[in-house]
Coordinates of C-alpha atoms in Angstrom, one line a residue:
X1 CA 0.1 0.1 0.0
X2 CA 2.9 2.1 1.0
X3 CA 4.3 1.8 -2.6
X4 CA 1.2 2.6 -4.2
X5 CA 0.7 5.9 -2.3
X6 CA 4.3 6.8 -3.2
X7 CA 3.7 6.1 -6.7
X8 CA 0.7 8.2 -7.0
X9 CA 2.5 11.1 -5.3
X10 CA 5.2 10.8 -7.8
X11 CA 2.7 10.8 -10.5
X12 CA 0.8 13.6 -9.2
X13 CA 4.0 15.5 -8.8
X14 CA 5.0 15.1 -12.4
X15 CA 1.7 15.7 -14.1
X16 CA 0.0 19.4 -13.9
X17 CA -3.5 19.1 -14.7
X18 CA -5.0 22.3 -16.8
X19 CA -8.2 23.0 -15.0
X20 CA -9.4 25.8 -17.8
X21 CA -12.5 28.0 -16.8
X22 CA -13.8 28.5 -20.0
X23 CA -10.3 28.1 -22.0
X24 CA -9.7 25.0 -23.9
X25 CA -6.5 23.7 -25.9
X26 CA -8.5 24.3 -29.2
X27 CA -9.2 28.2 -28.0
X28 CA -5.8 29.0 -26.9
X29 CA -5.2 31.8 -29.5
X30 CA -7.4 34.8 -28.2
X31 CA -7.7 33.4 -24.6
X32 CA -3.7 33.0 -24.3
X33 CA -3.3 36.5 -25.2
X34 CA -6.2 38.2 -23.4
X35 CA -6.7 36.1 -20.6
X36 CA -4.6 35.2 -17.3
X37 CA -3.0 31.5 -16.3
X38 CA -2.6 30.9 -12.6
X39 CA -0.9 28.0 -11.2
X40 CA -2.4 26.3 -8.2
X41 CA -0.3 23.8 -6.0
X42 CA -2.2 22.2 -3.2
X43 CA 0.1 20.4 -0.6
X44 CA -2.2 17.5 -0.1
X45 CA -5.7 16.4 -0.3
X46 CA -8.2 17.4 2.6
X47 CA -11.1 19.4 2.9
X48 CA -9.8 22.9 4.2
X49 CA -7.2 23.1 1.5
X50 CA -9.8 22.1 -1.2
X51 CA -12.1 24.5 0.1
X52 CA -9.5 27.4 0.2
X53 CA -8.6 26.4 -3.7
X54 CA -12.4 26.4 -4.6
X55 CA -13.0 29.9 -2.8
X56 CA -9.9 31.2 -4.8
X57 CA -11.0 30.1 -8.0
X58 CA -14.7 31.2 -7.6
X59 CA -13.4 34.9 -6.7
X60 CA -11.1 34.9 -10.0
X61 CA -14.0 33.7 -12.3
X62 CA -16.5 36.1 -10.9
X63 CA -14.1 39.0 -11.5
X64 CA -12.5 38.1 -14.9
X65 CA -15.3 35.7 -16.1
X66 CA -14.6 32.2 -17.4
X67 CA -13.0 33.3 -20.6
X68 CA -10.4 35.6 -18.8
X69 CA -8.7 33.1 -16.3
X70 CA -7.5 29.5 -16.4
X71 CA -5.8 27.4 -13.9
X72 CA -2.8 24.9 -14.1
X73 CA -3.3 22.6 -11.0
X74 CA -1.0 20.2 -9.3
X75 CA -1.3 18.5 -5.9
X76 CA 1.7 17.0 -4.2
X77 CA -0.1 14.6 -2.0
X78 CA 2.2 15.5 0.8
X79 CA 5.5 15.1 -0.7
X80 CA 7.7 18.3 -0.2
X81 CA 9.8 17.6 -3.4
X82 CA 6.6 17.1 -5.4
X83 CA 5.8 20.7 -4.5
X84 CA 9.1 21.8 -6.0
X85 CA 8.5 19.8 -9.2
X86 CA 4.9 21.3 -9.6
X87 CA 6.1 24.9 -8.9
X88 CA 9.1 24.5 -11.4
X89 CA 6.6 23.6 -14.0
X90 CA 4.7 26.5 -13.2
X91 CA 7.7 28.8 -13.7
X92 CA 8.6 26.9 -16.9
X93 CA 4.9 27.4 -18.2
X94 CA 5.2 31.3 -17.5
X95 CA 2.0 31.6 -15.5
X96 CA 0.9 35.0 -14.6
X97 CA 0.6 34.2 -10.7
X98 CA 1.0 31.4 -8.3
X99 CA -1.4 30.2 -5.5
X100 CA 0.7 28.2 -2.9
X101 CA -1.7 26.3 -1.0
X102 CA -0.1 25.7 2.3
X103 CA 3.4 25.9 3.8
X104 CA 5.4 23.5 1.4
X105 CA 4.2 25.2 -1.9
X106 CA 4.9 28.3 -0.3
X107 CA 8.6 27.4 0.4
X108 CA 9.0 26.0 -2.9
X109 CA 7.6 28.8 -4.6
X110 CA 9.3 31.5 -2.8
X111 CA 12.7 29.5 -3.7
X112 CA 11.7 29.1 -7.3
X113 CA 10.8 32.4 -8.9
X114 CA 11.5 36.1 -7.9
X115 CA 9.6 37.5 -10.5
X116 CA 6.2 35.8 -10.7
X117 CA 3.9 37.0 -7.8
X118 CA 3.2 34.2 -5.4
X119 CA 0.1 34.4 -3.1
X120 CA 0.2 31.9 -0.3
X121 CA -3.0 30.7 1.8
X122 CA -3.8 28.1 4.3
X123 CA -0.4 29.0 5.9
X124 CA -0.5 29.7 9.6
X125 CA 2.6 32.0 10.2
X126 CA 4.6 33.4 7.3
X127 CA 7.9 34.1 9.5
X128 CA 8.1 30.5 10.2
X129 CA 7.4 29.3 6.9
X130 CA 9.8 31.6 5.2
X131 CA 12.3 31.8 8.1
X132 CA 12.1 35.4 8.1
X133 CA 14.0 37.3 11.3
X134 CA 12.5 40.5 11.1
X135 CA 9.0 40.2 10.1
X136 CA 6.5 43.2 10.4
X137 CA 3.6 41.5 8.5
X138 CA 4.8 42.5 4.9
X139 CA 7.3 40.3 3.5
X140 CA 8.4 43.0 0.7
X141 CA 9.3 40.5 -2.1
X142 CA 7.1 38.7 -4.7
X143 CA 5.5 36.8 -2.1
X144 CA 2.4 37.9 0.1
X145 CA -0.9 36.1 0.8
X146 CA -3.6 35.1 3.5
X147 CA -3.1 33.3 6.6
X148 CA -5.3 30.9 8.6
X149 CA -3.8 32.0 11.9
X150 CA -6.4 32.5 14.8
X151 CA -5.6 33.9 18.2
X152 CA -3.9 30.8 19.7
X153 CA -4.5 32.1 23.1
X154 CA -8.1 31.7 22.3
X155 CA -7.8 27.9 21.3
X156 CA -5.9 27.5 24.8
X157 CA -9.1 29.4 26.6
X158 CA -11.3 27.0 24.6
X159 CA -9.7 24.1 26.2
X160 CA -9.9 26.0 29.8
X161 CA -13.6 26.7 28.9
X162 CA -14.6 23.2 28.0
X163 CA -12.5 21.1 30.3
X164 CA -12.0 23.2 33.6
X165 CA -11.3 19.8 35.5
X166 CA -8.6 18.3 33.1
X167 CA -5.0 18.1 34.2
X168 CA -3.3 17.2 31.4
X169 CA -3.3 18.0 27.8
X170 CA -1.5 16.1 25.2
X171 CA -0.3 18.2 22.2
X172 CA 0.0 15.9 18.9
X173 CA 1.4 17.3 15.7
X174 CA 3.7 16.1 12.7
X175 CA 7.1 17.0 13.4
X176 CA 7.9 17.9 9.6
X177 CA 5.4 20.6 9.5
X178 CA 7.1 24.0 10.9
X179 CA 3.7 25.9 11.4
X180 CA 2.6 22.9 13.4
X181 CA 5.8 23.1 15.7
X182 CA 5.1 27.0 15.9
X183 CA 1.6 26.5 17.0
X184 CA 2.4 23.8 19.5
X185 CA 5.2 25.7 21.1
X186 CA 3.1 28.8 21.4
X187 CA -0.3 26.9 22.7
X188 CA 1.7 25.2 25.4
X189 CA 2.9 28.6 26.8
X190 CA -0.6 29.5 27.3
X191 CA -1.9 26.2 28.6
X192 CA 0.7 25.7 31.1
X193 CA 0.2 29.5 32.4
X194 CA -3.3 28.2 33.2
X195 CA -1.9 25.4 35.3
X196 CA -2.3 22.3 32.6
X197 CA 0.4 19.9 32.6
X198 CA 1.4 19.4 28.9
X199 CA 3.3 16.9 27.1
X200 CA 4.0 17.1 23.4
X201 CA 3.7 14.0 21.0
X202 CA 5.2 14.3 17.7
X203 CA 4.8 11.9 14.8
X204 CA 6.8 11.8 11.6
X205 CA 4.2 10.9 8.9
X206 CA 1.0 8.9 8.5
X207 CA 2.7 5.7 9.1
X208 CA 3.0 6.4 13.0
X209 CA 0.1 8.7 13.5
X210 CA -2.2 6.0 15.2
X211 CA 0.8 4.6 17.8
X212 CA 1.5 8.1 18.6
X213 CA -2.2 9.1 19.0
X214 CA -2.6 6.0 21.3
X215 CA 0.4 6.9 23.4
X216 CA -0.8 10.3 23.8
X217 CA -4.2 9.2 24.6
X218 CA -3.0 7.3 27.5
X219 CA -1.4 9.8 29.2
X220 CA -3.8 12.8 28.6
X221 CA -7.2 14.3 29.7
X222 CA -7.6 16.1 26.3
X223 CA -5.7 16.4 23.2
X224 CA -4.7 19.5 21.3
X225 CA -3.9 19.5 17.5
X226 CA -2.9 22.5 15.8
X227 CA -4.0 23.2 12.1
X228 CA -1.7 20.2 10.8
X229 CA -2.4 19.2 7.3
X230 CA -1.2 15.5 7.9
X231 CA -3.8 15.3 10.6
X232 CA -6.3 16.9 8.8
X233 CA -5.9 14.5 5.7
X234 CA -6.2 11.6 8.1
X235 CA -8.8 12.4 10.5
X236 CA -10.4 8.9 10.5
X237 CA -7.1 7.6 11.6
X238 CA -7.3 9.7 14.6
X239 CA -10.9 9.5 15.3
X240 CA -10.4 5.5 15.6
X241 CA -8.2 6.0 18.4
X242 CA -9.5 8.9 20.3
X243 CA -13.1 8.2 20.4
X244 CA -12.9 4.6 21.6
X245 CA -10.4 6.1 24.2
X246 CA -12.9 8.7 25.3
X247 CA -10.5 11.4 24.8
X248 CA -11.6 14.7 23.3
X249 CA -9.6 16.6 20.6
X250 CA -9.5 20.4 20.2
X251 CA -7.9 20.8 16.8
X252 CA -7.2 24.2 15.2
X253 CA -8.7 23.0 11.8
X254 CA -12.5 22.6 10.9
X255 CA -11.5 19.7 9.0
X256 CA -9.9 18.2 12.0
X257 CA -12.9 19.3 14.4
X258 CA -15.5 17.6 12.0
X259 CA -13.4 14.4 11.8
X260 CA -12.1 13.6 15.0
X261 CA -12.5 16.7 17.4
X262 CA -15.1 18.2 19.6
X263 CA -14.6 22.1 19.1
X264 CA -12.4 24.7 17.8
X265 CA -11.7 28.2 17.2
X266 CA -10.8 28.5 13.4
X267 CA -11.7 30.0 10.0
X268 CA -13.8 29.6 7.1
X269 CA -11.4 28.3 4.2
X270 CA -13.5 28.9 1.7
X271 CA -13.7 32.7 2.4
X272 CA -10.0 32.4 3.0
X273 CA -9.6 31.3 -0.6
X274 CA -12.1 34.0 -1.9
X275 CA -10.1 36.8 -0.2
X276 CA -6.8 35.5 -1.5
X277 CA -8.7 35.4 -5.2
X278 CA -9.6 39.1 -4.4
X279 CA -6.0 39.8 -3.7
X280 CA -4.8 37.8 -6.7
X281 CA -7.1 39.9 -8.9
X282 CA -5.7 43.2 -7.9
X283 CA -2.2 42.0 -8.6
X284 CA -3.0 40.8 -11.9
X285 CA -4.9 44.5 -12.8
X286 CA -1.7 46.1 -11.5
X287 CA -3.9 47.7 -8.8
X288 CA -1.7 46.3 -5.9
X289 CA 1.9 46.1 -5.7
X290 CA 2.6 42.6 -4.0
X291 CA 5.9 43.6 -2.4
X292 CA 3.9 46.4 -0.1
X293 CA 0.9 43.9 0.5
X294 CA 0.7 42.9 4.0
X295 CA -0.4 39.4 4.9
X296 CA -4.4 39.3 5.3
X297 CA -6.4 37.4 8.3
X298 CA -9.9 36.5 8.7
X299 CA -12.0 37.0 11.9
X300 CA -12.2 33.8 14.0
X301 CA -15.3 31.4 14.3
X302 CA -16.3 29.2 17.0
X303 CA -17.5 25.7 16.0
X304 CA -18.1 22.4 17.3
X305 CA -18.8 18.8 16.2
X306 CA -22.3 17.9 17.5
X307 CA -21.8 14.0 17.2
X308 CA -18.5 13.6 18.8
X309 CA -19.6 16.0 21.7
X310 CA -22.6 13.8 22.4
X311 CA -20.5 10.6 22.3
X312 CA -18.1 11.9 24.7
X313 CA -20.2 13.7 26.9
X314 CA -19.1 17.2 26.1
X315 CA -21.2 20.2 26.7
X316 CA -20.7 23.2 24.6
X317 CA -21.9 26.7 25.8
X318 CA -23.6 29.1 23.5
X319 CA -21.7 31.0 20.9
X320 CA -20.6 27.9 19.1
X321 CA -21.8 26.9 15.6
X322 CA -22.1 23.4 14.2
X323 CA -19.2 22.6 12.0
X324 CA -20.2 21.6 8.5

């Protein structure tokens, strides 16, 4: 099974699918001259990233029309090297703008080109992702974008609100995702200030996700999972451990909440994508200089998973909406 997944990832990394909105191979003449082509690289397949891409494309099609915009799309299926291959393909193709959906594509795009505008989305902390020492909110190069960061202190407060009698919080995350590390370190500080005993449980990839989750459950009253792409793509694996163990999960991503969590403070990834699409339109039209464009954020939302809350006996106060 592992070999099949690897083969699929390699195939995806080497194949860029042209998802043309109103543009066809036969009609490449005027469309190629008058329209824009945008390259979209997703780090892997999961609901939140897909929703961000959908919102991005919807916004651009509404602004430019179906004949005025086309998309070259590639999904790296979690492979960092595949991100580089996909991005290099966009550069060779000469796309007008690149959407880097999540951290690995952003890192690859920032390294691959200093000329093509690059917008990131579904990236939590740009300073961490791009190793920026002195970051004031504006990168100052051909890179900008939108962030899925919410006030991490609010996520810690959510744990205190829902589980005031808990003593230990397990922090579950993928060690290979820089923004997961950043969130874990930040939330840990808040939780420890609140009096919780915290222990971090890092897994390397999906192959050890189940076993590490079980270890975390055995030693924790509650689990916290940040906006971690590997977990978001494998929530069933986590749910198969935490639900039988009776350990509730507070996760930063709405997909994690709907798959294996009970509640979270998060954002609407479709709206995040739409915002990114609107920024892309401004850049393509020459209305905005990307080098002066600060990273954009959305207002946070409180959501809960009604089924998991009922199963685990968690009572959610007013002010939370059911996760979709």
